[in-house]
Amino acid sequence: MVSAPALRVVVQQEDFKLDDLLAQMRHGRPQIGAIACFVGTVRDLNQSDTVSSMFLEHYPGMTEKSLEAIAQKAIERWKLESVSIVHRVGLLEPLDQIVAVATASAHRQDAFESCQFVMDFLKTEAPFWKKEQMADQTRWVQARASDDEARERWL
Amino acid sequence: MLVHMRYFASLREAIGIDAETISLPQGVNDLQGLRRFLAARGEVWSEAFAEDKALRAAINQELVKASASLRDQAEVAFFPPVTGG
């Protein structure tokens, strides 16, 4: 059975269940033999400060387009059956899930590599911004040079 | 030329607005010119759009280079480097 790779992008406030995401990806695609997934979560500590919550702002419209374009690039570069990206926005607390990226393929190498690729581009191109709430102040998270370097290795 | 501006995150907070439509004066046809035009508004604008400030830009919801040219009715967004994931 041959079908075009499935691409799913969701931006939402609500939490997500990884099990459901994977089940949806695998449904009707017995050719899948490997799924790599990454889940990003809210830490309670950043730069030695205790973070009580964070707010994720984004650019509605561009966010979805940007994530779809990144998933599409992965599909063109690796042999993939399915790519799913879920990213939360709004108010999040330590232990909360922020993002899930899952890539499915017949074999693990394509799944592993493309999952990293999608995350490296998401971190540097998708229009999200984090604002952290500490005990007595708020601060915008600064972009890190190491994230740019992680993206550049794919170019 | 009319452009529909969007501002996000720390930049939005610094200048106090998230969107506006601007009628650009003659001679402002690219992002660099637009950035200088906004910086020339003075006060919080000159600092937020200072040349050494790391800002990213999108035109019609696609990331573009700092030198990209503008079209009438474009949606132009400025924002700090992204920090999602």
Short mmCIF file of C-alpha atoms in Angstrom, two decimals:
data_model
loop_
_atom_site.label_atom_id
_atom_site.label_comp_id
_atom_site.label_asym_id
_atom_site.label_seq_id
_atom_site.Cartn_x
_atom_site.Cartn_y
_atom_site.Cartn_z
CA MET A 1 0.00 0.00 0.00
CA VAL A 2 1.44 3.36 -1.01
CA SER A 3 0.07 6.64 0.31
CA ALA A 4 1.41 10.16 0.56
CA PRO A 5 3.10 11.00 3.86
CA ALA A 6 0.65 12.42 6.39
CA LEU A 7 1.41 15.80 7.91
CA ARG A 8 -0.38 17.08 10.98
CA VAL A 9 0.22 20.38 12.76
CA VAL A 10 -1.75 21.53 15.79
CA VAL A 11 -1.33 24.68 17.89
CA GLN A 12 -3.52 24.62 20.99
CA GLN A 13 -3.82 25.69 24.62
CA GLU A 14 -4.96 22.27 25.83
CA ASP A 15 -2.67 19.48 26.87
CA PHE A 16 -2.13 16.50 24.56
CA LYS A 17 -1.71 12.77 24.99
CA LEU A 18 1.27 11.26 23.21
CA ASP A 19 -0.48 7.87 23.00
CA ASP A 20 -3.36 9.40 21.06
CA LEU A 21 -0.95 11.23 18.75
CA LEU A 22 0.98 8.06 17.95
CA ALA A 23 -2.20 6.00 17.48
CA GLN A 24 -3.46 8.58 15.01
CA MET A 25 -0.19 8.48 13.07
CA ARG A 26 -0.13 4.70 12.87
CA HIS A 27 -3.78 4.25 11.96
CA GLY A 28 -4.05 2.58 8.53
CA ARG A 29 -0.29 2.73 7.94
CA PRO A 30 1.12 -0.75 8.54
CA GLN A 31 4.22 0.26 6.55
CA ILE A 32 5.44 2.20 9.60
CA GLY A 33 8.17 0.34 11.47
CA ALA A 34 9.66 3.16 13.55
CA ILE A 35 8.44 6.30 15.26
CA ALA A 36 10.77 8.78 16.92
CA CYS A 37 9.22 11.33 19.24
CA PHE A 38 10.40 14.29 21.21
CA VAL A 39 8.43 15.93 24.03
CA GLY A 40 9.51 19.30 25.41
CA THR A 41 8.32 20.15 28.93
CA VAL A 42 8.38 23.16 31.26
CA ARG A 43 11.36 23.18 33.65
CA ASP A 44 11.09 24.74 37.11
CA LEU A 45 14.59 26.20 36.85
CA ASN A 46 16.16 28.44 34.21
CA GLN A 47 19.48 30.27 34.59
CA SER A 48 19.43 29.43 38.34
CA ASP A 49 16.04 31.08 38.87
CA THR A 50 12.92 29.29 40.00
CA VAL A 51 10.24 29.58 37.34
CA SER A 52 6.67 29.42 38.63
CA SER A 53 4.96 29.57 35.23
CA MET A 54 5.50 30.68 31.66
CA PHE A 55 3.40 32.26 28.97
CA LEU A 56 3.84 31.18 25.38
CA GLU A 57 2.98 33.84 22.82
CA HIS A 58 2.80 33.07 19.10
CA TYR A 59 1.86 34.53 15.72
CA PRO A 60 -1.46 32.89 14.78
CA GLY A 61 -1.46 31.98 11.11
CA MET A 62 2.28 32.21 10.61
CA THR A 63 2.89 29.65 13.35
CA GLU A 64 0.89 26.94 11.58
CA LYS A 65 2.38 27.80 8.17
CA SER A 66 5.89 27.74 9.57
CA LEU A 67 5.42 24.35 11.26
CA GLU A 68 3.87 22.87 8.11
CA ALA A 69 6.79 24.13 6.04
CA ILE A 70 9.29 22.55 8.46
CA ALA A 71 7.42 19.21 8.39
CA GLN A 72 7.32 19.38 4.60
CA LYS A 73 11.08 19.93 4.43
CA ALA A 74 11.57 16.80 6.58
CA ILE A 75 9.28 14.82 4.26
CA GLU A 76 11.34 15.90 1.26
CA ARG A 77 14.62 14.99 2.93
CA TRP A 78 13.83 11.63 4.58
CA LYS A 79 11.65 8.66 3.70
CA LEU A 80 8.76 9.33 6.06
CA GLU A 81 5.24 8.00 6.41
CA SER A 82 3.95 10.61 8.80
CA VAL A 83 4.98 13.76 10.70
CA SER A 84 3.03 15.22 13.63
CA ILE A 85 3.72 18.44 15.50
CA VAL A 86 1.68 19.65 18.47
CA HIS A 87 2.69 22.89 20.19
CA ARG A 88 0.90 24.46 23.13
CA VAL A 89 0.44 28.20 23.71
CA GLY A 90 -0.78 30.30 26.62
CA LEU A 91 -0.08 29.80 30.32
CA LEU A 92 1.99 26.72 31.24
CA GLU A 93 3.45 25.49 34.51
CA PRO A 94 6.43 23.32 35.46
CA LEU A 95 5.78 19.67 34.52
CA ASP A 96 3.45 20.73 31.71
CA GLN A 97 4.11 19.46 28.22
CA ILE A 98 4.95 22.19 25.68
CA VAL A 99 5.61 20.44 22.40
CA ALA A 100 5.55 17.02 20.77
CA VAL A 101 7.21 16.13 17.48
CA ALA A 102 6.80 12.62 16.11
CA THR A 103 8.18 11.28 12.84
CA ALA A 104 7.25 7.86 11.49
CA SER A 105 9.12 5.80 8.93
CA ALA A 106 9.70 2.23 7.83
CA HIS A 107 13.09 2.28 9.57
CA ARG A 108 14.53 4.03 12.59
CA GLN A 109 17.31 6.07 11.00
CA ASP A 110 14.94 8.27 9.00
CA ALA A 111 12.67 8.65 12.03
CA PHE A 112 15.48 9.62 14.45
CA GLU A 113 17.20 12.10 12.16
CA SER A 114 14.06 13.82 10.90
CA CYS A 115 12.71 14.25 14.45
CA GLN A 116 15.86 16.17 15.43
CA PHE A 117 15.71 18.17 12.22
CA VAL A 118 12.11 19.25 12.89
CA MET A 119 12.93 20.29 16.46
CA ASP A 120 16.06 22.20 15.42
CA PHE A 121 14.08 24.21 12.84
CA LEU A 122 11.09 24.66 15.15
CA LYS A 123 13.38 26.18 17.82
CA THR A 124 14.86 28.71 15.39
CA GLU A 125 12.10 29.50 12.87
CA ALA A 126 8.63 28.94 14.34
CA PRO A 127 7.23 32.20 15.79
CA PHE A 128 6.83 31.34 19.49
CA TRP A 129 8.13 33.40 22.41
CA LYS A 130 8.36 32.33 26.06
CA LYS A 131 7.92 34.70 28.97
CA GLU A 132 8.88 33.30 32.36
CA GLN A 133 7.23 34.23 35.64
CA MET A 134 9.52 34.16 38.67
CA ALA A 135 8.63 34.98 42.30
CA ASP A 136 8.86 38.76 41.86
CA GLN A 137 9.49 39.42 38.17
CA THR A 138 8.87 38.29 34.62
CA ARG A 139 11.40 37.92 31.85
CA TRP A 140 11.42 37.03 28.17
CA VAL A 141 13.50 33.98 27.41
CA GLN A 142 16.51 34.87 25.23
CA ALA A 143 17.28 32.91 22.08
CA ARG A 144 20.45 30.81 22.37
CA ALA A 145 23.31 30.68 19.89
CA SER A 146 23.50 26.90 20.41
CA ASP A 147 20.01 26.60 18.88
CA ASP A 148 21.19 28.42 15.75
CA GLU A 149 24.21 26.12 15.56
CA ALA A 150 21.96 23.06 15.88
CA ARG A 151 19.96 24.28 12.87
CA GLU A 152 23.02 25.12 10.82
CA ARG A 153 24.37 21.58 10.86
CA TRP A 154 21.49 20.57 8.55
CA LEU A 155 22.28 23.23 5.93
CA MET B 1 2.38 52.26 -0.03
CA LEU B 2 0.34 50.85 2.85
CA VAL B 3 1.74 48.13 5.12
CA HIS B 4 -0.05 46.27 7.90
CA MET B 5 2.34 45.98 10.82
CA ARG B 6 2.41 43.31 13.54
CA TYR B 7 4.69 43.38 16.60
CA PHE B 8 5.30 40.52 19.03
CA ALA B 9 6.72 39.57 22.44
CA SER B 10 9.27 41.91 24.09
CA LEU B 11 9.15 44.26 21.10
CA ARG B 12 5.36 44.60 21.40
CA GLU B 13 5.71 45.36 25.11
CA ALA B 14 8.46 47.92 24.53
CA ILE B 15 6.48 49.99 22.02
CA GLY B 16 3.06 49.35 23.57
CA ILE B 17 1.13 48.31 20.43
CA ASP B 18 0.65 45.01 18.64
CA ALA B 19 -0.61 46.16 15.23
CA GLU B 20 -1.03 49.25 13.05
CA THR B 21 -1.38 50.18 9.41
CA ILE B 22 1.25 52.61 8.15
CA SER B 23 1.30 54.72 5.03
CA LEU B 24 4.99 54.75 4.12
CA PRO B 25 6.64 57.89 2.83
CA GLN B 26 8.21 57.89 -0.64
CA GLY B 27 11.59 56.20 -0.61
CA VAL B 28 10.82 53.60 2.05
CA ASN B 29 10.56 50.37 0.01
CA ASP B 30 12.42 47.77 1.98
CA LEU B 31 12.70 46.39 5.50
CA GLN B 32 15.85 48.34 6.31
CA GLY B 33 14.14 51.57 5.32
CA LEU B 34 11.05 50.63 7.32
CA ARG B 35 13.18 49.87 10.36
CA ARG B 36 14.89 53.26 10.12
CA PHE B 37 11.50 54.93 9.65
CA LEU B 38 10.15 53.28 12.82
CA ALA B 39 13.32 54.09 14.81
CA ALA B 40 12.93 57.74 13.80
CA ARG B 41 9.67 57.95 15.71
CA GLY B 42 11.87 58.53 18.77
CA GLU B 43 11.62 57.53 22.44
CA VAL B 44 10.78 53.85 22.92
CA TRP B 45 10.82 53.34 19.15
CA SER B 46 14.43 54.42 18.68
CA GLU B 47 15.58 51.93 21.28
CA ALA B 48 13.30 49.07 20.16
CA PHE B 49 14.40 49.45 16.53
CA ALA B 50 18.02 50.47 17.18
CA GLU B 51 20.41 49.04 14.58
CA ASP B 52 22.16 46.76 17.07
CA LYS B 53 18.87 45.25 18.29
CA ALA B 54 18.46 41.63 17.18
CA LEU B 55 15.10 41.55 15.40
CA ARG B 56 13.58 39.09 12.96
CA ALA B 57 11.03 39.97 10.31
CA ALA B 58 8.28 38.26 8.36
CA ILE B 59 6.43 39.45 5.27
CA ASN B 60 3.02 37.90 4.66
CA GLN B 61 3.80 35.42 7.45
CA GLU B 62 7.08 34.14 6.00
CA LEU B 63 10.51 34.76 7.53
CA VAL B 64 12.54 37.11 5.34
CA LYS B 65 16.02 38.59 5.24
CA ALA B 66 16.72 42.01 6.75
CA SER B 67 17.03 43.46 3.24
CA ALA B 68 13.70 42.16 1.84
CA SER B 69 11.66 44.59 -0.25
CA LEU B 70 8.11 45.65 0.58
CA ARG B 71 4.90 45.51 -1.43
CA ASP B 72 1.73 47.54 -1.02
CA GLN B 73 -0.73 45.92 1.45
CA ALA B 74 1.88 43.51 2.80
CA GLU B 75 1.56 42.15 6.33
CA VAL B 76 4.92 42.96 7.91
CA ALA B 77 5.91 41.61 11.31
CA PHE B 78 8.88 42.45 13.51
CA PHE B 79 9.77 40.31 16.52
CA PRO B 80 12.71 39.18 18.67
CA PRO B 81 14.49 35.87 17.85
CA VAL B 82 12.05 33.03 18.54
CA THR B 83 12.15 30.86 21.67
CA GLY B 84 9.56 28.11 21.26
CA GLY B 85 9.89 24.36 21.64
#
